[in-house]
Amino acid sequence: MDFDLSDDAKTLREAARKFLEAEAGPKSARAVMDAEAPHDVALWAKVVAQGWPSARVPEAHGGLGLGTDEACVLAEEVGRSLAPVPLLATMDAIEALLIAGSEAQKARWLPRLAAGEAIGVVAWGEGDSKSPAQMPATRLESGRLSGVKTPVQDGLSATLAVVTVASADGPAMAIVDLASEGVTRSPVEALDLVRKSARIGFDSAPAEPLGDAADWVRLTERLAVLHAWEALGTAGAAMEMALAYAKDRQAFGLRIGRYQAVKHRLADMYIKGELARAHAMHGCWAWGTDASELAQAAAAARVASLEALSFTAEETLQLHGGIGFTWEHDCQFFYRRARAVSAALGSRAHWADRLVRALEQRNRAAA
Amino acid sequence: MDFDLSDDAKTLREAARKFLEAEAGPKSARAVMDAEAPHDVALWAKVVAQGWPSARVPEAHGGLGLGTDEACVLAEEVGRSLAPVPLLATMDAIEALLIAGSEAQKARWLPRLAAGEAIGVVAWGEGDSKSPAQMPATRLESGRLSGVKTPVQDGLSATLAVVTVASADGPAMAIVDLASEGVTRSPVEALDLVRKSARIGFDSAPAEPLGDAADWVRLTERLAVLHAWEALGTAGAAMEMALAYAKDRQAFGLRIGRYQAVKHRLADMYIKGELARAHAMHGCWAWGTDASELAQAAAAARVASLEALSFTAEETLQLHGGIGFTWEHDCQFFYRRARAVSAALGSRAHWADRLVRALEQRNRAAA
Amino acid sequence: MDFNDTPEQAAYRAQVRAWLEANAAEYLAPPEKPWGLDEFVARSKAWQRKKYEAGYAGITWPKAVGGQGLTPMHQIIFGQEESRTYVPTGLYSIGLGMCIPTVFTHGTPELIARFVPKALSGEEVWCQLFSEPVAGSDLASIRTRAECDGEAWVVNGQKVWTSFAHRSDFGILVTRTDFSAPKHRGLTMFIVDMKAPGVEVRPIRQMSGASDFNEVFFTDVRVPDSWRLGAVGDGWKVALTTLMHERLAVGGKPRHAPGWQMLIEVARGIETDSASALERADVRQRIASTYIADEGVKLTQMRALSALSRGAMPGPEQSIAKVVVAKTMQDMAAAALDLAESAGFAAEKGSDLEKLQQSYLWSAGLRIAGGTDEILRNIIAERVLGLPGDLRPPKDTPFNEIEPL
Amino acid sequence: MDFNDTPEQAAYRAQVRAWLEANAAEYLAPPEKPWGLDEFVARSKAWQRKKYEAGYAGITWPKAVGGQGLTPMHQIIFGQEESRTYVPTGLYSIGLGMCIPTVFTHGTPELIARFVPKALSGEEVWCQLFSEPVAGSDLASIRTRAECDGEAWVVNGQKVWTSFAHRSDFGILVTRTDFSAPKHRGLTMFIVDMKAPGVEVRPIRQMSGASDFNEVFFTDVRVPDSWRLGAVGDGWKVALTTLMHERLAVGGKPRHAPGWQMLIEVARGIETDSASALERADVRQRIASTYIADEGVKLTQMRALSALSRGAMPGPEQSIAKVVVAKTMQDMAAAALDLAESAGFAAEKGSDLEKLQQSYLWSAGLRIAGGTDEILRNIIAERVLGLPGDLRPPKDTPFNEIEPL
């Protein structure tokens, strides 16, 4: 038994952390927040040069053909560094193609995504309060896509979108080149000011179907795992900031980390983070081995990581006191990002429900 | 505006507290727990001599005709002292008669209940997982009652029972003399070892209908208020015990009440207790004035008081460490009683649902 | 128990209501678009002037300082009636709520005569200069220095979290005048002219984008000794007067902050995977717990008012209000945004969901401002429940020799 | 990542499994009715003897003291396979898990030769005599006194929370031998004969009705100096060895304690006001959070095992297991009992609901035993996260001069 990341993945994590600590971090996030550009173009070029977008793309399509361990550590490090680049969005789209793409679709898009020539995104929300499992209004008929997706995180950067469309069996996917006629885009104001969101309208835009409804369910499970790692990274960075502050800041003659109200809160962050990490690893394993536990492990990873991230973001700000609430402080990045991560793939309650559905099936199978 | 108990009620509270501190308390509770008798017979005689069972009985029926303020402070003090006497059960039955009794029923039973010659109880649970709003299996047909009520707290002491029966409009009430033929009783083991429970079987026992289905709903609202005060009293006593221990017990050279983990937990007990007290007072007012807010105020009082009691009982035990977990320590009385109070009238979730129903109606009315 | 006014209270309420109907007619609905700061200040000054002239300013203050000498219940009745309108009052809440009571408690007759009337009439606006970057919860560790130079003091240092500093005429300022005295004993309080040379105000932008607070920098600012409040070295005692009045001011749920009603309305409009959101048991329990908290605080405050009307002083028990309300706002907003999925992330301007987004940001600050959750729990544990204080370094160490542990 | 055994591990597992099939056949199902204590002890001794003879006792212990000299992974594989059966093992968990490792770490060769083999074979049962009524979490404040009297020590005092004291032959005993030394420096550890004159054992009844622990009173009990473990005054260091082994023993969810599966089954059977309980969103979220906690702890322990198999030592990180599991048990049991309304208050014997009642009582003790929630959070904060310790009185005050603050 070896319930640990592969050595290759650990090496990649170290490298990615070092790279992003040097190149990204809150400063880069703040620069993008204050700028017009939807992402850090220079950083993105360097990330592409690192080959990260190509991580999961098979060698036959110009990628590195790496496993889920490597994908997950990249997600963690992007989450940790808040790097304002559309890497995870692109990895999402790649995963959609890997699950559901025809050979032609893969051949057309994977090499371009791997090389950073295309930026991908997966878009399902329509500005209403539906979960990823509810039927979208967007339709694909005779190769023409009509509907609106909003808010699409990284949607201003993307050149290629995988979108959900209504089908008889539930939400299914279509793939659309965002340079096509009939595609309109505008910025949308959302809670996360760093990872910017778009409203993307489709008015009979040319598009192709991508797999079937079951593929969408499978994709959401994989993305639940991938983004659980992102959440772990973001929560970890917030917690480290809180920890450093608690060791330094003084009140009433003591470093505040001496007060149990503070230290036990930090212990709780650690506990929630460790539980989330354990489930995220389980999810990574289930995804990588296509195990029957994936539905369960992915949902658990999602629920546990959202719980860890939102608690950590809220209490990191609280532990910083007044300064944490200012525009100039980095606390807001974590506080706002927690909402973005939740919105990106459906809330805790949605995934708790899915988790229990998977557990019921397992309980029935065991009985 | 005067959002406070009447001076008469405060005077009664002081007197009741003094009396019960002298006569009841954990020792009396422990004696009843270890004994065969279902309540403290000598204490009950003294309580009757104080006139408390007659508090709410109108003067015309031999009672004191007191208001809801007085009823509530009696409930609080019984809850605080853990007095093992069937006072609240009897007050419950009196309230049922006041709401729904015919003149003949009142004339027959109220004087005996007021004088302590009869001990009353309200019984709705049937050993299943229904709420007080769900239809019972017990039936009253042609003056004959058939069914089983269990666990009935204080049911071994009672001589008169108000029981729920099925009706076309939902649960309704019947009143039955427990000395009647067709009534069987046996002790039932339940979590509260002090306030003992009975299984009461009815096999075509003679009984009378008592009001209609709407009366049962009204009764549960009044009892929700009355037992919220009981819960406040019990939670208050537990908290005082925890507080005294925290000021005395030492660990690592400090009184444990200096540690924020302990002191903030006690602050949380206080906060929950104060919120519950505010709602309980609102409920007392709504009950006493028959205000249209009663459904809302009663449900809020119930939810808040259950929340305060269960938290306080659990954390009082926790703060005591190992000693709190022993048979010999009083912590168990509070820990177990919290479950009894919940079981007596339906869980938090049931009452939260009722609270929101009342709020929805208010929101609609306001719109 | 009685929720109705006594006859005397009813008469006062009727009088207030009639006056408001005659004088606040333009404020019966919220403004169609938010006022800019200049307009807010102008309207605030005009409204305070009206109240002053009609005898509704300083209701509980002694007549000797220009107040009405009435009871707290009169103040509350006026406040209840005033808050049914949308008149602008926030500009004066700190000055009249905290600063001026400190002035008329500790100031000389000359200072009272000079400052109180113009504050009460709204002509002069006041701010409170207490917190510093390294002295937040631990106020007594401030480092702003005042040095005696003949008949005046020279002030150098930095304050923070000062509301309306840029619109204030004067402030009350706590300084350290003796660095070799123990921490609580080297402080002295002054009135400072916010227009004096060397005073620089910089707005602080909050996470929410708004700028409700300022930093204030003091560089060789001269303050006359005659503007001192209390004795040299007695600043901590004077500050406690201000903080006691803060306790009265920091209260329950901010006016117009989203509550359980909004959660019901938002839930009513959402169809989730499994059921209408309003029918979902988890949502109903959230609505219930929001109601329990917010209404429980309101009812608790009514209990305190009843005690007040019988002559009791508001005690540290009131600390529960903010600690309950702020966390409830945060949790409720998060739950509602969760429920609304992507619509909660990118909400339409002016929608309930946008208000909930603002509430989610705002509540994070509310859990900190005016006493953090942690400080308030300490206050409850120590002052209400009588538990011992946190173990801390000795209080008698000279300030400039304190080594943090 | 790989959840499978290595070939070596698989071979060992197959060997263990074959041995268990041959030797534990009578324990493949739970006993039809619970064993009495005498039968439990007899069966425990017989089973330990079998393991000893087959080479499955002291798997990770050095061969020099009679162990097998194998790796922690071997121990874990054996434990996993053994726990699929219902063999009785609890009688030895403290003695072999904590006491004997202390003996062979700090004892003389004579003590090791005298005590270790008979403990390992199950012939002699051991208990741990550490806690006292006034020394719970703060173990170093014990007051049981040992006074030197020639070649022996005379022990007077009281211990508490001693499992199986009445069935033990020997115990390890921490005493204070110098009351004028600082608290951690006046302690000395001994082996004590539980059958010696002056040792009195009284069972403690718990809230749940069971008696899993004892008080042990020492009145002029003589202990030979040759039975001392470590130097005089080194008792704290010796006790830390024991406590380090406790960290390995105090772990995740107790075997057979109700978990998320039971909550699903209970909920499936309940029709609430609004919906089947299993369909209710609040119940589903409770099931999910129970799963997250319990399975998260299991998976965390698997991570630690993986590290262990690469040679790492288990660290304070493992403190999260009990703090998560105990509170989860308590909350889950309370939620299930709530859901079951009156059936949860008076549950049928042997039903799931009765198990949940027991779990509600038991979990309250589990939050305390082996380190309270509060102590474990301190351990995580200080030893894992590196935060400073609580401020406490000086450590070098003589024990008999300490004044509590």
Coordinates of C-alpha atoms in Angstrom, one line a residue, chain A:
Chain A
M1 CA 0.0 0.0 0.0
D2 CA 1.2 3.4 -0.8
F3 CA -1.3 6.2 -0.3
D4 CA 0.9 9.0 -1.4
L5 CA 1.6 11.0 -4.4
S6 CA 4.1 9.6 -6.9
D7 CA 7.7 10.9 -6.6
D8 CA 7.3 12.5 -10.0
A9 CA 4.3 14.4 -8.8
K10 CA 6.2 15.6 -5.7
T11 CA 9.1 16.8 -7.8
L12 CA 6.7 18.6 -10.1
R13 CA 5.0 20.2 -7.1
E14 CA 8.3 21.5 -5.8
A15 CA 9.2 22.9 -9.1
A16 CA 5.8 24.5 -9.6
R17 CA 5.9 26.0 -6.2
K18 CA 9.3 27.5 -6.7
F19 CA 8.3 28.8 -10.1
L20 CA 5.1 30.4 -8.9
E21 CA 6.5 31.8 -5.8
A22 CA 9.0 33.7 -8.0
E23 CA 6.6 34.6 -10.8
A24 CA 3.1 34.8 -9.3
G25 CA 1.6 35.3 -5.9
P26 CA -0.7 38.1 -4.5
K27 CA 1.2 40.9 -6.4
S28 CA 0.5 39.4 -9.7
A29 CA -3.1 38.8 -8.7
R30 CA -3.4 42.4 -7.6
A31 CA -2.0 43.6 -10.9
V32 CA -4.5 41.7 -12.9
M33 CA -7.3 42.9 -10.6
D34 CA -6.4 46.5 -11.3
A35 CA -5.8 46.0 -15.0
E36 CA -8.0 45.6 -18.0
A37 CA -6.4 42.3 -19.2
P38 CA -8.3 39.3 -18.0
H39 CA -5.1 37.4 -17.1
D40 CA -1.4 37.9 -16.7
V41 CA -0.2 37.5 -20.3
A42 CA 3.5 37.4 -19.5
L43 CA 3.0 34.8 -16.8
W44 CA 0.8 32.7 -19.0
A45 CA 3.5 32.6 -21.6
K46 CA 5.9 31.4 -19.0
V47 CA 3.5 28.8 -17.7
V48 CA 3.0 27.5 -21.3
A49 CA 6.7 27.4 -21.6
Q50 CA 6.8 25.2 -18.6
G51 CA 4.6 22.8 -20.5
W52 CA 1.9 22.7 -17.8
P53 CA -1.1 23.0 -20.1
S54 CA 0.1 19.9 -21.9
A55 CA 0.4 17.8 -18.7
R56 CA -2.6 15.6 -19.3
V57 CA -2.6 15.7 -23.1
P58 CA -1.4 12.4 -24.5
E59 CA 2.0 12.4 -26.2
A60 CA 0.3 11.5 -29.5
H61 CA -1.4 14.9 -29.3
G62 CA 1.7 16.8 -28.4
G63 CA 1.4 16.6 -24.7
L64 CA 3.3 15.1 -21.8
G65 CA 0.7 12.4 -21.1
L66 CA 1.1 12.8 -17.3
G67 CA -1.2 11.2 -14.7
T68 CA -3.7 12.6 -12.4
D69 CA -1.2 13.1 -9.6
E70 CA 0.6 15.6 -11.7
A71 CA -2.6 17.4 -12.7
C72 CA -3.6 17.6 -9.1
V73 CA -0.4 19.1 -7.8
L74 CA -0.5 21.7 -10.6
A75 CA -4.0 22.6 -9.5
E76 CA -2.8 22.9 -5.9
E77 CA 0.0 25.2 -6.8
V78 CA -2.1 27.4 -9.0
G79 CA -4.6 27.6 -6.1
R80 CA -1.8 28.4 -3.7
S81 CA -0.2 31.1 -5.7
L82 CA -3.5 32.7 -7.0
A83 CA -1.7 32.8 -10.3
P84 CA -4.0 34.8 -12.6
V85 CA -3.6 32.5 -15.6
P86 CA -6.2 30.3 -17.3
L87 CA -4.4 27.1 -16.6
L88 CA -7.1 25.3 -14.7
A89 CA -9.8 26.4 -17.2
T90 CA -7.7 25.0 -20.0
M91 CA -7.1 21.8 -18.1
D92 CA -10.8 21.5 -17.6
A93 CA -11.5 21.7 -21.3
I94 CA -8.7 19.2 -22.0
E95 CA -10.3 16.8 -19.6
A96 CA -13.6 17.2 -21.4
L97 CA -11.9 16.3 -24.7
L98 CA -10.2 13.4 -23.1
I99 CA -13.4 12.0 -21.8
A100 CA -15.7 12.7 -24.6
G101 CA -13.9 14.0 -27.7
S102 CA -13.9 12.2 -31.0
E103 CA -10.6 11.4 -32.5
A104 CA -11.1 14.3 -34.9
Q105 CA -12.0 16.7 -32.0
K106 CA -9.0 15.6 -30.0
A107 CA -6.7 15.9 -33.0
R108 CA -8.0 19.4 -33.7
W109 CA -7.9 20.9 -30.3
L110 CA -5.6 19.0 -27.9
P111 CA -2.4 20.0 -29.6
R112 CA -3.4 23.6 -29.6
L113 CA -4.5 23.5 -26.0
A114 CA -1.2 21.7 -25.1
A115 CA 0.8 24.3 -26.8
G116 CA -1.0 27.3 -25.3
E117 CA -2.3 28.4 -28.7
A118 CA -5.8 27.9 -27.4
I119 CA -7.2 28.7 -24.0
G120 CA -10.1 26.5 -23.0
V121 CA -12.9 26.8 -20.5
V122 CA -15.9 24.7 -19.4
A123 CA -19.1 26.7 -19.0
W124 CA -22.3 25.4 -17.5
G125 CA -23.9 28.2 -15.4
E126 CA -26.5 30.4 -17.0
G127 CA -26.8 33.2 -14.4
D128 CA -29.6 31.4 -12.6
S129 CA -29.5 29.2 -9.5
K130 CA -29.2 25.8 -11.2
S131 CA -26.7 23.2 -10.2
P132 CA -24.4 21.5 -12.8
A133 CA -26.9 18.6 -12.8
Q134 CA -29.9 20.7 -13.8
M135 CA -30.9 21.1 -17.4
P136 CA -29.5 24.2 -19.1
A137 CA -31.5 26.4 -21.4
T138 CA -28.7 26.4 -24.0
R139 CA -29.4 24.3 -27.1
L140 CA -27.4 22.7 -29.8
E141 CA -29.5 22.1 -32.9
S142 CA -28.1 21.1 -36.3
G143 CA -24.7 22.2 -35.4
R144 CA -25.8 25.6 -34.2
L145 CA -25.5 26.7 -30.5
S146 CA -27.9 29.2 -28.9
G147 CA -28.0 30.4 -25.4
V148 CA -26.1 32.3 -22.8
K149 CA -23.4 31.1 -20.3
T150 CA -22.6 33.4 -17.4
P151 CA -20.6 34.0 -15.2
V152 CA -17.9 32.1 -17.0
Q153 CA -14.7 32.4 -15.0
D154 CA -11.7 33.0 -17.2
G155 CA -14.3 33.3 -20.0
L156 CA -12.7 36.6 -21.2
S157 CA -9.4 34.8 -21.8
A158 CA -10.7 31.6 -23.4
T159 CA -10.7 30.9 -27.1
L160 CA -12.4 27.6 -26.9
A161 CA -15.4 26.6 -24.8
V162 CA -17.0 23.4 -23.7
V163 CA -20.6 24.3 -22.8
T164 CA -23.5 22.3 -21.5
V165 CA -26.6 22.0 -23.6
A166 CA -30.0 20.4 -23.0
S167 CA -30.4 16.8 -24.1
A168 CA -33.0 14.2 -23.5
D169 CA -30.8 12.5 -21.0
G170 CA -29.8 15.6 -19.0
P171 CA -27.1 18.2 -19.6
A172 CA -24.7 17.2 -22.4
M173 CA -21.8 19.0 -23.9
A174 CA -20.9 21.0 -27.0
I175 CA -17.6 22.4 -28.1
V176 CA -17.4 25.8 -29.7
D177 CA -14.6 28.0 -31.1
L178 CA -15.1 31.4 -29.4
A179 CA -13.9 33.1 -32.5
S180 CA -16.9 31.9 -34.4
E181 CA -19.7 34.1 -35.7
G182 CA -22.6 34.3 -33.4
V183 CA -20.4 34.4 -30.3
T184 CA -20.6 37.6 -28.2
R185 CA -18.7 38.3 -25.0
S186 CA -18.7 40.9 -22.2
P187 CA -17.2 41.2 -18.8
V188 CA -19.4 40.4 -15.8
E189 CA -18.8 41.8 -12.4
A190 CA -18.5 38.9 -9.9
L191 CA -17.2 38.4 -6.4
D192 CA -13.7 37.3 -7.5
L193 CA -12.0 40.4 -8.9
V194 CA -8.8 38.5 -10.0
R195 CA -10.2 35.6 -11.9
K196 CA -12.5 37.6 -14.1
S197 CA -15.8 36.4 -15.4
A198 CA -17.5 36.7 -18.8
R199 CA -21.0 36.5 -20.1
I200 CA -20.8 34.5 -23.4
G201 CA -23.8 34.6 -25.7
F202 CA -24.3 32.2 -28.5
D203 CA -26.6 33.1 -31.3
S204 CA -26.7 30.2 -33.7
A205 CA -22.9 29.8 -33.4
P206 CA -21.4 26.8 -35.1
A207 CA -20.6 24.1 -32.6
E208 CA -20.2 20.4 -32.3
P209 CA -21.6 17.9 -29.8
L210 CA -19.1 16.5 -27.4
G211 CA -20.0 13.1 -26.0
D212 CA -23.2 12.4 -24.3
A213 CA -24.9 13.2 -21.0
A214 CA -23.1 10.5 -19.1
D215 CA -19.8 12.1 -20.1
W216 CA -20.8 15.4 -18.5
V217 CA -21.5 13.6 -15.2
R218 CA -18.1 11.9 -15.5
L219 CA -16.4 15.2 -16.3
T220 CA -17.9 17.0 -13.3
E221 CA -16.5 14.2 -11.1
R222 CA -13.0 14.7 -12.5
L223 CA -13.2 18.4 -12.2
A224 CA -14.5 18.1 -8.7
V225 CA -11.2 16.3 -7.9
L226 CA -9.0 18.7 -9.8
H227 CA -10.6 21.8 -8.2
A228 CA -10.5 20.2 -4.8
W229 CA -6.8 20.4 -5.2
E230 CA -7.0 24.0 -6.2
A231 CA -9.1 24.7 -3.1
L232 CA -6.5 22.9 -0.9
G233 CA -3.8 25.1 -2.4
T234 CA -5.7 28.3 -1.8
A235 CA -6.7 27.3 1.7
G236 CA -3.2 26.3 2.5
A237 CA -1.8 29.7 1.4
A238 CA -4.4 31.5 3.4
M239 CA -3.7 29.4 6.5
E240 CA 0.1 30.0 6.2
M241 CA -0.6 33.7 6.0
A242 CA -2.8 33.5 9.1
L243 CA -0.2 31.4 10.9
A244 CA 2.6 33.9 10.2
Y245 CA 0.5 36.7 11.4
A246 CA -0.5 34.9 14.6
K247 CA 3.2 34.3 15.3
D248 CA 4.1 37.9 14.8
R249 CA 1.2 40.2 15.8
Q250 CA 0.9 41.2 19.4
A251 CA -2.0 42.2 21.6
F252 CA -2.0 42.8 25.3
G253 CA 1.7 41.9 25.5
L254 CA 1.4 38.5 23.8
R255 CA 1.8 37.2 20.3
I256 CA -1.8 36.5 19.4
G257 CA -0.9 32.9 18.5
R258 CA -0.7 32.3 22.3
Y259 CA -4.4 32.9 22.8
Q260 CA -6.3 29.7 22.6
A261 CA -9.1 31.4 20.6
V262 CA -6.6 32.0 17.9
K263 CA -4.5 28.8 18.2
H264 CA -7.5 26.5 18.3
R265 CA -9.0 28.3 15.3
L266 CA -5.7 27.6 13.4
A267 CA -5.8 24.0 14.6
D268 CA -9.3 23.7 13.1
M269 CA -8.1 25.1 9.8
Y270 CA -5.4 22.5 9.9
I271 CA -7.9 19.7 10.7
K272 CA -10.2 20.7 8.0
G273 CA -7.3 21.0 5.6
E274 CA -6.0 17.5 6.4
L275 CA -9.4 15.9 6.0
A276 CA -9.8 17.6 2.7
R277 CA -6.4 16.6 1.6
A278 CA -7.0 13.0 2.4
H279 CA -10.2 13.0 0.4
A280 CA -8.6 14.9 -2.4
M281 CA -5.9 12.2 -2.6
H282 CA -8.5 9.5 -2.6
G283 CA -10.2 11.3 -5.4
C284 CA -7.0 11.7 -7.3
W285 CA -6.4 7.9 -7.0
A286 CA -10.0 7.1 -8.0
W287 CA -9.8 9.4 -11.0
G288 CA -6.4 8.0 -12.0
T289 CA -7.4 4.4 -11.8
D290 CA -11.0 5.0 -13.1
A291 CA -12.1 3.3 -9.9
S292 CA -15.8 2.6 -9.1
E293 CA -15.4 4.8 -6.1
L294 CA -14.9 7.9 -8.2
A295 CA -18.4 9.3 -7.8
Q296 CA -18.1 9.0 -4.0
A297 CA -14.5 10.1 -3.7
A298 CA -14.9 13.1 -6.0
A299 CA -18.0 14.3 -4.2
A300 CA -16.2 13.9 -0.8
A301 CA -13.2 15.7 -2.1
R302 CA -15.3 18.6 -3.3
V303 CA -17.4 18.9 -0.1
A304 CA -14.4 18.6 2.2
S305 CA -12.3 21.1 0.2
L306 CA -15.1 23.7 0.0
E307 CA -15.6 23.4 3.7
A308 CA -11.9 23.8 4.4
L309 CA -11.5 26.7 2.0
S310 CA -14.5 28.8 3.1
F311 CA -13.7 28.3 6.8
T312 CA -10.0 29.1 6.3
A313 CA -10.7 32.2 4.1
E314 CA -13.2 33.6 6.6
E315 CA -11.2 32.9 9.7
T316 CA -7.9 34.1 8.2
L317 CA -9.5 37.4 7.6
Q318 CA -10.9 37.4 11.2
L319 CA -7.5 36.7 12.7
H320 CA -6.0 39.6 10.9
G321 CA -8.4 42.0 12.5
G322 CA -9.0 45.4 10.8
I323 CA -6.1 45.2 8.4
G324 CA -7.5 42.0 6.9
F325 CA -10.6 43.9 5.9
T326 CA -8.8 46.5 3.8
W327 CA -8.5 46.6 0.1
E328 CA -4.7 46.7 0.3
H329 CA -4.5 43.4 2.2
D330 CA -4.3 40.0 0.5
C331 CA -7.1 38.5 2.8
Q332 CA -9.7 39.6 0.3
F333 CA -8.2 37.4 -2.5
F334 CA -8.9 34.3 -0.4
Y335 CA -12.2 35.5 0.9
R336 CA -13.5 36.2 -2.6
R337 CA -11.8 33.2 -4.3
A338 CA -13.6 30.9 -1.9
R339 CA -16.9 32.0 -3.5
A340 CA -15.4 31.6 -7.0
V341 CA -14.3 28.0 -6.3
S342 CA -17.8 27.2 -5.0
A343 CA -19.5 28.9 -8.0
A344 CA -17.3 27.2 -10.5
L345 CA -18.7 23.7 -10.1
G346 CA -21.7 23.8 -7.7
S347 CA -22.2 24.3 -4.0
R348 CA -21.4 22.1 -1.1
A349 CA -25.1 21.1 -0.7
H350 CA -25.3 19.9 -4.3
W351 CA -22.2 17.8 -3.8
A352 CA -23.2 16.5 -0.4
D353 CA -26.4 15.3 -2.1
R354 CA -24.3 13.6 -4.8
L355 CA -22.0 12.1 -2.2
V356 CA -25.0 10.6 -0.3
R357 CA -26.4 9.2 -3.5
A358 CA -23.1 7.4 -4.2
L359 CA -23.0 6.1 -0.6
E360 CA -26.6 4.8 -0.9
Q361 CA -25.6 2.9 -4.0
R362 CA -22.6 1.5 -2.2
N363 CA -24.7 0.6 0.9
R364 CA -27.2 -1.1 -1.4
A365 CA -24.4 -3.0 -3.2
A366 CA -22.9 -4.1 0.1
A367 CA -26.3 -5.3 1.4

